[in-house]
XYZ file of N, CA, C and O in Angstrom:
632
model
N 8.733 -23.575 -5.052
C 7.306 -23.718 -5.119
C 6.666 -22.481 -5.734
O 5.641 -22.571 -6.345
N 7.263 -21.295 -5.564
C 6.714 -20.091 -6.176
C 7.111 -20.062 -7.637
O 8.251 -20.308 -7.987
N 6.164 -19.739 -8.487
C 6.349 -19.789 -9.935
C 6.876 -18.458 -10.450
O 6.336 -17.411 -10.120
N 7.916 -18.476 -11.278
C 8.454 -17.258 -11.895
C 7.894 -17.089 -13.294
O 7.644 -18.061 -13.991
N 7.715 -15.857 -13.702
C 7.228 -15.520 -15.028
C 8.039 -14.361 -15.544
O 8.596 -13.592 -14.784
N 8.060 -14.185 -16.847
C 8.745 -13.028 -17.411
C 7.794 -11.844 -17.428
O 6.584 -12.016 -17.470
N 8.338 -10.665 -17.355
C 7.520 -9.445 -17.355
C 7.309 -8.974 -15.940
O 7.037 -9.762 -15.061
N 7.418 -7.698 -15.694
C 7.287 -7.161 -14.347
C 5.959 -6.482 -14.143
O 5.225 -6.205 -15.071
N 5.651 -6.210 -12.893
C 4.423 -5.500 -12.549
C 4.648 -4.008 -12.735
O 5.755 -3.502 -12.590
N 3.580 -3.317 -13.059
C 3.705 -1.865 -13.233
C 3.854 -1.197 -11.871
O 3.453 -1.726 -10.855
N 4.431 -0.013 -11.858
C 4.615 0.696 -10.604
C 3.352 1.450 -10.244
O 2.570 1.835 -11.089
N 3.173 1.653 -8.934
C 1.998 2.370 -8.462
C 2.154 3.863 -8.700
O 3.249 4.400 -8.690
N 1.052 4.521 -8.875
C 1.052 5.974 -9.028
C 1.515 6.620 -7.730
O 1.241 6.116 -6.655
N 2.209 7.730 -7.833
C 2.646 8.443 -6.637
C 1.482 9.167 -5.963
O 1.569 9.522 -4.805
N 0.400 9.394 -6.687
C -0.727 10.137 -6.136
C -1.782 9.239 -5.533
O -2.449 9.625 -4.582
N -1.970 8.055 -6.076
C -3.024 7.170 -5.623
C -2.499 5.761 -5.404
O -1.567 5.322 -6.063
N -3.130 5.077 -4.456
C -2.895 3.658 -4.248
C -4.143 2.947 -4.748
O -5.224 3.109 -4.177
N -4.014 2.189 -5.816
C -5.116 1.390 -6.326
C -4.980 0.011 -5.702
O -3.961 -0.661 -5.916
N -5.993 -0.391 -4.930
C -5.898 -1.635 -4.183
C -7.178 -2.463 -4.310
O -8.268 -1.925 -4.541
N -6.999 -3.763 -4.144
C -8.113 -4.690 -4.066
C -8.315 -5.011 -2.591
O -7.387 -5.482 -1.927
N -9.508 -4.718 -2.077
C -9.817 -5.011 -0.682
C -10.289 -6.444 -0.550
O -11.170 -6.887 -1.298
N -9.691 -7.175 0.394
C -10.062 -8.561 0.646
C -10.291 -8.759 2.137
O -9.837 -7.956 2.956
N -10.978 -9.845 2.444
C -11.226 -10.184 3.837
C -10.569 -11.523 4.134
O -10.733 -12.487 3.376
N -9.814 -11.558 5.234
C -9.205 -12.781 5.735
C -9.657 -12.877 7.182
O -9.316 -12.020 7.997
N -10.459 -13.927 7.471
C -11.159 -14.011 8.751
C -12.033 -12.764 8.865
O -12.694 -12.419 7.908
N -11.984 -12.075 9.974
C -12.795 -10.859 10.140
C -11.959 -9.597 9.935
O -12.379 -8.508 10.330
N -10.801 -9.744 9.343
C -9.900 -8.613 9.144
C -9.866 -8.212 7.672
O -10.118 -9.021 6.788
N -9.515 -6.941 7.432
C -9.497 -6.395 6.074
C -8.066 -6.108 5.658
O -7.279 -5.547 6.420
N -7.768 -6.494 4.413
C -6.443 -6.290 3.864
C -6.565 -5.743 2.450
O -7.588 -5.907 1.791
N -5.497 -5.091 1.996
C -5.458 -4.535 0.650
C -4.271 -5.136 -0.084
O -3.201 -5.338 0.493
N -4.498 -5.406 -1.365
C -3.452 -5.898 -2.250
C -3.251 -4.887 -3.361
O -4.246 -4.363 -3.893
N -2.020 -4.567 -3.734
C -1.802 -3.618 -4.830
C -2.464 -4.143 -6.109
O -2.184 -5.260 -6.545
N -3.336 -3.352 -6.693
C -4.067 -3.820 -7.876
C -3.139 -4.086 -9.060
O -3.467 -4.882 -9.931
N -1.980 -3.448 -9.085
C -1.037 -3.674 -10.182
C -0.517 -5.113 -10.199
O -0.042 -5.584 -11.222
N -0.633 -5.815 -9.064
C -0.171 -7.201 -8.982
C -1.303 -8.214 -9.121
O -1.049 -9.408 -9.219
N -2.557 -7.748 -9.102
C -3.705 -8.650 -9.204
C -3.972 -8.951 -10.677
O -4.150 -8.044 -11.482
N -3.977 -10.221 -11.017
C -4.236 -10.628 -12.396
C -5.653 -11.131 -12.589
O -6.224 -10.998 -13.650
N -6.207 -11.739 -11.530
C -7.524 -12.357 -11.673
C -8.062 -12.707 -10.295
O -7.300 -12.965 -9.374
N -9.378 -12.731 -10.182
C -10.044 -13.242 -8.993
C -10.855 -14.448 -9.451
O -11.706 -14.335 -10.326
N -10.542 -15.607 -8.871
C -11.195 -16.855 -9.277
C -11.999 -17.419 -8.106
O -11.638 -17.221 -6.943
N -13.076 -18.111 -8.431
C -13.841 -18.801 -7.396
C -12.944 -19.832 -6.719
O -12.084 -20.435 -7.354
N -13.209 -20.022 -5.438
C -12.471 -21.047 -4.708
C -12.764 -22.408 -5.331
O -13.886 -22.710 -5.720
N -11.732 -23.219 -5.413
C -11.886 -24.611 -5.800
C -10.789 -25.393 -5.091
O -9.738 -24.841 -4.760
N -11.037 -26.670 -4.842
C -10.007 -27.455 -4.170
C -8.711 -27.480 -4.983
O -8.736 -27.460 -6.209
N -7.606 -27.514 -4.285
C -6.310 -27.551 -4.935
C -5.733 -28.956 -4.804
O -6.221 -29.779 -4.045
N -4.660 -29.189 -5.537
C -3.937 -30.459 -5.440
C -2.958 -30.325 -4.282
O -2.088 -29.448 -4.309
N -3.094 -31.171 -3.259
C -2.178 -31.076 -2.112
C -0.733 -31.390 -2.519
O -0.493 -32.185 -3.429
N 0.202 -30.768 -1.820
C 1.626 -31.030 -2.028
C 2.150 -31.662 -0.743
O 2.138 -31.019 0.307
N 2.594 -32.926 -0.815
C 3.087 -33.599 0.396
C 4.247 -32.844 1.038
O 5.102 -32.296 0.358
N 4.233 -32.796 2.351
C 5.283 -32.171 3.172
C 5.424 -30.674 2.946
O 6.430 -30.083 3.332
N 4.435 -30.040 2.324
C 4.493 -28.585 2.113
C 4.131 -27.876 3.417
O 3.372 -28.408 4.234
N 4.649 -26.666 3.628
C 4.267 -25.914 4.825
C 2.783 -25.527 4.773
O 2.184 -25.496 3.693
N 2.203 -25.256 5.945
C 0.785 -24.888 6.024
C 0.451 -23.685 5.150
O -0.665 -23.544 4.688
N 1.420 -22.817 4.946
C 1.182 -21.610 4.154
C 1.153 -21.867 2.657
O 0.694 -21.020 1.901
N 1.666 -23.015 2.223
C 1.662 -23.394 0.802
C 1.091 -24.808 0.689
O 1.813 -25.763 0.369
N -0.209 -24.969 0.923
C -0.786 -26.313 1.034
C -0.935 -27.072 -0.276
O -1.121 -28.276 -0.270
N -0.898 -26.369 -1.407
C -1.105 -27.080 -2.660
C -0.905 -26.201 -3.867
O -0.414 -25.074 -3.765
N -1.319 -26.743 -5.020
C -1.175 -26.034 -6.290
C -2.495 -26.106 -7.056
O -3.311 -26.998 -6.833
N -2.675 -25.140 -7.959
C -3.813 -25.161 -8.879
C -3.288 -24.945 -10.292
O -2.203 -24.401 -10.481
N -4.083 -25.369 -11.239
C -3.805 -25.108 -12.638
C -4.762 -23.993 -13.044
O -5.966 -24.205 -13.102
N -4.248 -22.813 -13.278
C -5.064 -21.658 -13.646
C -4.731 -21.260 -15.069
O -3.672 -20.700 -15.322
N -5.611 -21.586 -15.977
C -5.441 -21.259 -17.395
C -4.121 -21.806 -17.954
O -3.383 -21.125 -18.659
N -3.799 -23.047 -17.551
C -2.608 -23.706 -18.067
C -1.331 -23.379 -17.316
O -0.267 -23.848 -17.677
N -1.419 -22.573 -16.259
C -0.248 -22.207 -15.460
C -0.408 -22.815 -14.071
O -1.456 -22.664 -13.436
N 0.620 -23.513 -13.605
C 0.595 -24.106 -12.270
C 1.023 -23.039 -11.265
O 2.100 -22.450 -11.386
N 0.138 -22.776 -10.288
C 0.398 -21.748 -9.268
C 0.316 -22.356 -7.878
O -0.565 -23.187 -7.618
N 1.185 -21.930 -6.969
C 1.032 -22.357 -5.583
C -0.136 -21.616 -4.947
O -0.374 -20.440 -5.223
N -0.867 -22.319 -4.085
C -1.929 -21.702 -3.304
C -1.299 -21.224 -2.002
O -0.608 -21.987 -1.319
N -1.532 -19.963 -1.671
C -0.993 -19.372 -0.444
C -2.127 -19.255 0.566
O -3.137 -18.605 0.302
N -1.947 -19.901 1.704
C -2.900 -19.834 2.814
C -2.348 -18.803 3.806
O -1.395 -19.076 4.528
N -2.914 -17.574 3.833
C -2.311 -16.506 4.640
C -2.626 -16.551 6.135
O -1.941 -15.907 6.916
N -3.632 -17.296 6.562
C -4.036 -17.264 7.969
C -2.899 -17.578 8.939
O -2.714 -16.853 9.912
N -2.118 -18.646 8.715
C -1.017 -18.913 9.656
C -0.011 -17.765 9.724
O 0.566 -17.502 10.782
N 0.200 -17.065 8.617
C 1.142 -15.947 8.606
C 0.663 -14.797 9.480
O 1.460 -14.083 10.081
N -0.654 -14.607 9.542
C -1.231 -13.525 10.345
C -1.623 -13.996 11.739
O -2.238 -13.255 12.493
N -1.312 -15.239 12.078
C -1.647 -15.764 13.399
C -3.132 -16.007 13.577
O -3.645 -15.944 14.695
N -3.833 -16.310 12.491
C -5.275 -16.526 12.542
C -5.577 -18.020 12.473
O -4.818 -18.797 11.891
N -6.703 -18.412 13.052
C -7.148 -19.796 13.038
C -7.625 -20.189 11.641
O -8.098 -19.337 10.884
N -7.544 -21.473 11.330
C -8.106 -21.987 10.090
C -9.614 -21.809 10.157
O -10.216 -22.006 11.201
N -10.217 -21.430 9.055
C -11.656 -21.196 9.021
C -12.302 -22.076 7.967
O -11.665 -22.461 6.981
N -13.566 -22.376 8.197
C -14.312 -23.098 7.180
C -14.658 -22.108 6.074
O -15.158 -21.014 6.337
N -14.378 -22.488 4.848
C -14.601 -21.579 3.732
C -16.066 -21.598 3.299
O -16.729 -22.627 3.366
N -16.541 -20.442 2.867
C -17.910 -20.311 2.385
C -17.894 -20.099 0.880
O -16.837 -20.052 0.249
N -19.068 -19.909 0.310
C -19.173 -19.669 -1.128
C -18.506 -18.357 -1.546
O -18.199 -18.160 -2.715
N -18.289 -17.451 -0.595
C -17.652 -16.168 -0.914
C -16.128 -16.285 -1.054
O -15.488 -15.351 -1.522
N -15.547 -17.422 -0.665
C -14.091 -17.597 -0.727
C -13.601 -17.459 -2.169
O -14.265 -17.883 -3.113
N -12.435 -16.848 -2.316
C -11.851 -16.618 -3.636
C -10.352 -16.907 -3.612
O -9.705 -16.858 -2.569
N -9.827 -17.169 -4.789
C -8.387 -17.268 -5.012
C -7.989 -16.035 -5.810
O -8.455 -15.844 -6.928
N -7.175 -15.185 -5.215
C -6.712 -13.982 -5.901
C -5.379 -14.333 -6.560
O -4.394 -14.613 -5.881
N -5.386 -14.339 -7.887
C -4.181 -14.665 -8.642
C -3.330 -13.401 -8.717
O -3.767 -12.370 -9.235
N -2.117 -13.510 -8.171
C -1.195 -12.378 -8.089
C 0.050 -12.653 -8.912
O 0.516 -13.794 -8.991
N 0.598 -11.609 -9.495
C 1.879 -11.661 -10.188
C 2.672 -10.470 -9.663
O 2.282 -9.322 -9.861
N 3.764 -10.766 -8.955
C 4.571 -9.699 -8.377
C 6.043 -10.045 -8.581
O 6.497 -11.104 -8.146
N 6.767 -9.145 -9.231
C 8.198 -9.360 -9.507
C 8.439 -10.741 -10.108
O 9.290 -11.493 -9.637
N 7.670 -11.082 -11.117
C 7.795 -12.345 -11.844
C 7.422 -13.581 -11.025
O 7.737 -14.700 -11.421
N 6.779 -13.396 -9.894
C 6.341 -14.512 -9.049
C 4.820 -14.584 -9.114
O 4.129 -13.596 -8.867
N 4.304 -15.775 -9.434
C 2.868 -15.977 -9.487
C 2.401 -16.815 -8.316
O 3.110 -17.703 -7.850
N 1.195 -16.524 -7.826
C 0.620 -17.279 -6.720
C -0.889 -17.039 -6.691
O -1.385 -16.089 -7.298
N -1.596 -17.909 -5.974
C -3.040 -17.762 -5.777
C -3.283 -17.629 -4.278
O -3.095 -18.585 -3.523
N -3.661 -16.438 -3.838
C -3.877 -16.148 -2.423
C -5.312 -16.488 -2.054
O -6.256 -15.985 -2.670
N -5.503 -17.333 -1.042
C -6.825 -17.732 -0.593
C -7.382 -16.690 0.377
O -6.737 -16.375 1.381
N -8.553 -16.147 0.074
C -9.202 -15.154 0.945
C -10.663 -15.542 1.157
O -11.240 -16.263 0.349
N -11.245 -15.067 2.258
C -12.667 -15.347 2.529
C -13.587 -14.622 1.575
O -14.645 -15.122 1.235
N -13.198 -13.414 1.188
C -14.042 -12.630 0.286
C -13.226 -11.531 -0.370
O -12.249 -11.038 0.207
N -13.636 -11.168 -1.571
C -13.107 -9.987 -2.256
C -14.183 -8.925 -2.134
O -15.339 -9.163 -2.470
N -13.807 -7.744 -1.626
C -14.796 -6.725 -1.303
C -14.938 -5.635 -2.350
O -16.041 -5.267 -2.718
N -13.812 -5.064 -2.803
C -13.913 -3.908 -3.686
C -12.549 -3.586 -4.279
O -11.517 -3.963 -3.741
N -12.566 -2.864 -5.373
C -11.362 -2.310 -5.983
C -11.474 -0.802 -5.806
O -12.431 -0.197 -6.290
N -10.529 -0.210 -5.062
C -10.645 1.219 -4.739
C -9.321 1.925 -5.000
O -8.271 1.302 -5.130
N -9.404 3.245 -5.044
C -8.248 4.105 -5.187
C -8.231 5.052 -3.997
O -9.220 5.737 -3.741
N -7.117 5.069 -3.272
C -6.963 5.944 -2.109
C -5.728 6.807 -2.300
O -4.761 6.386 -2.943
N -5.725 8.012 -1.734
C -4.522 8.845 -1.837
C -3.329 8.160 -1.152
O -3.479 7.594 -0.076
N -2.177 8.167 -1.799
C -0.976 7.560 -1.223
C -0.649 8.191 0.131
O -0.098 7.533 1.007
N -1.024 9.445 0.319
C -0.765 10.128 1.589
C -1.580 9.541 2.738
O -1.287 9.804 3.900
N -2.602 8.724 2.429
C -3.430 8.146 3.496
C -2.780 6.911 4.126
O -3.283 6.385 5.108
N -1.659 6.452 3.575
C -0.960 5.294 4.126
C -0.274 5.688 5.431
O 0.559 6.588 5.464
N -0.652 5.014 6.509
C -0.092 5.281 7.838
C 0.917 4.187 8.176
O 0.828 3.069 7.664
N 1.866 4.475 9.069
C 2.824 3.436 9.467
C 2.125 2.313 10.242
O 1.071 2.518 10.842
N 2.744 1.162 10.233
C 2.236 0.022 10.989
C 2.367 0.356 12.478
O 3.411 0.855 12.915
N 1.331 0.111 13.280
C 1.408 0.416 14.717
C 2.559 -0.322 15.397
O 2.821 -1.496 15.102
N 3.253 0.361 16.294
C 4.438 -0.187 16.959
C 4.115 -1.419 17.788
O 4.939 -2.319 17.908
N 2.931 -1.514 18.345
C 2.574 -2.636 19.209
C 2.122 -3.889 18.487
O 1.831 -4.897 19.118
N 2.080 -3.862 17.177
C 1.608 -5.005 16.398
C 2.627 -6.144 16.466
O 3.833 -5.904 16.510
N 2.131 -7.383 16.486
C 2.984 -8.560 16.488
C 4.034 -8.424 15.378
O 3.685 -8.104 14.239
N 5.323 -8.646 15.675
C 6.382 -8.430 14.674
C 6.214 -9.239 13.387
O 6.522 -8.755 12.303
N 5.731 -10.472 13.495
C 5.538 -11.285 12.292
C 4.465 -10.676 11.412
O 4.622 -10.561 10.195
N 3.368 -10.271 12.021
C 2.277 -9.638 11.268
C 2.726 -8.292 10.717
O 2.444 -7.954 9.567
N 3.451 -7.523 11.518
C 3.917 -6.198 11.090
C 4.840 -6.320 9.880
O 4.805 -5.469 8.986
N 5.642 -7.369 9.826
C 6.564 -7.566 8.699
C 5.796 -7.719 7.382
O 6.285 -7.323 6.332
N 4.597 -8.282 7.437
C 3.799 -8.527 6.230
C 3.077 -7.284 5.712
O 2.498 -7.321 4.642
N 3.096 -6.201 6.483
C 2.326 -5.011 6.114
C 3.226 -3.838 5.736
O 4.215 -3.554 6.415
N 2.854 -3.155 4.643
C 3.543 -1.911 4.251
C 3.034 -0.742 5.061
O 3.707 0.272 5.187
N 1.809 -0.860 5.544
C 1.209 0.221 6.310
C -0.268 -0.059 6.532
O -0.772 -1.128 6.196
N -0.936 0.938 7.084
C -2.358 0.848 7.420
C -3.116 1.912 6.631
O -2.665 3.053 6.512
N -4.253 1.520 6.102
C -5.159 2.438 5.401
C -6.488 2.465 6.145
O -6.833 1.518 6.842
N -7.208 3.544 5.979
C -8.559 3.634 6.543
C -9.510 3.958 5.407
O -9.258 4.852 4.614
N -10.611 3.172 5.372
C -11.614 3.362 4.320
C -12.966 2.973 4.884
O -13.140 1.865 5.401
N -13.924 3.882 4.800
C -15.282 3.645 5.284
C -15.277 3.041 6.687
O -15.894 2.018 6.947
N -14.538 3.650 7.580
C -14.429 3.264 8.984
C -13.825 1.876 9.196
O -13.967 1.289 10.259
N -13.154 1.347 8.183
C -12.444 0.077 8.308
C -10.950 0.358 8.380
O -10.442 1.206 7.664
N -10.271 -0.382 9.234
C -8.809 -0.344 9.279
C -8.336 -1.479 8.390
O -8.739 -2.631 8.556
N -7.481 -1.134 7.425
C -7.070 -2.081 6.389
C -5.549 -2.173 6.377
O -4.858 -1.162 6.296
N -5.043 -3.385 6.449
C -3.603 -3.605 6.351
C -3.199 -3.763 4.894
O -3.775 -4.577 4.178
N -2.247 -2.957 4.441
C -1.733 -3.066 3.070
C -0.636 -4.126 3.067
O 0.420 -3.948 3.671
N -0.903 -5.251 2.406
C 0.039 -6.369 2.383
C 1.253 -6.016 1.529
O 1.116 -5.538 0.409
N 2.423 -6.252 2.082
C 3.698 -6.044 1.381
C 4.029 -7.347 0.657
O 4.443 -8.336 1.283
N 3.827 -7.388 -0.645
C 4.024 -8.619 -1.411
C 5.484 -9.064 -1.428
O 5.765 -10.261 -1.474
N 6.427 -8.128 -1.378
C 7.845 -8.513 -1.316
C 8.111 -9.320 -0.037
O 8.784 -10.349 -0.069
N 7.579 -8.862 1.079
C 7.765 -9.563 2.359
C 7.018 -10.890 2.370
O 7.512 -11.881 2.907
N 5.824 -10.918 1.795
C 5.057 -12.159 1.724
C 5.860 -13.217 0.966
O 6.015 -14.351 1.432
N 6.404 -12.853 -0.171
C 7.199 -13.793 -0.962
C 8.442 -14.222 -0.203
O 8.799 -15.399 -0.177
N 9.083 -13.289 0.479
C 10.271 -13.606 1.272
C 9.943 -14.606 2.368
O 10.674 -15.597 2.570
N 8.852 -14.399 3.080
C 8.446 -15.300 4.158
C 8.089 -16.679 3.606
O 8.440 -17.712 4.188
N 7.407 -16.721 2.471
C 7.056 -18.004 1.866
C 8.291 -18.770 1.430
O 8.368 -19.995 1.576
N 9.271 -18.068 0.914
C 10.522 -18.730 0.512
C 11.259 -19.280 1.732
O 11.853 -20.351 1.671
N 11.233 -18.549 2.830
C 11.887 -19.010 4.057
C 11.220 -20.272 4.593
O 11.878 -21.147 5.134
N 9.883 -20.369 4.424
C 9.130 -21.504 4.955
C 9.264 -22.753 4.102
O 9.063 -23.855 4.593
N 9.598 -22.588 2.808
C 9.647 -23.790 1.953
C 10.996 -24.438 1.891
O 11.949 -24.103 2.393
């Protein structure tokens, strides 16, 4: 279900983490900007019969068929009614393309790589597996999503 493409993502700078801040439910997450290709307005997708809740359908984005990734079940969050702020973040990571559904896209920022903190030990193991670490920005605690783990979990579910 995950789409492969040729060409790899660029590596992150050792000095800075360039990330796209997104909101999923009332929580804040960061995606490596090197993997973000586009932010598109939410639109209904084509359902895929018998697909897991995390991969509910596909979209055609500029002639490329991409799976839609619904991250809420992965983070143990309830399904939410989407608003006009909902977006599909088109990601390309290690030749894998996908459209991640988020409630809102907040900002594109650069933070020092040294500001990345380890994932708290008490965090739910499934949620902790999805995070590379924790960042703090403007008094917000932000989970840095590990795209390698996200892809691994999605492959296990399909």
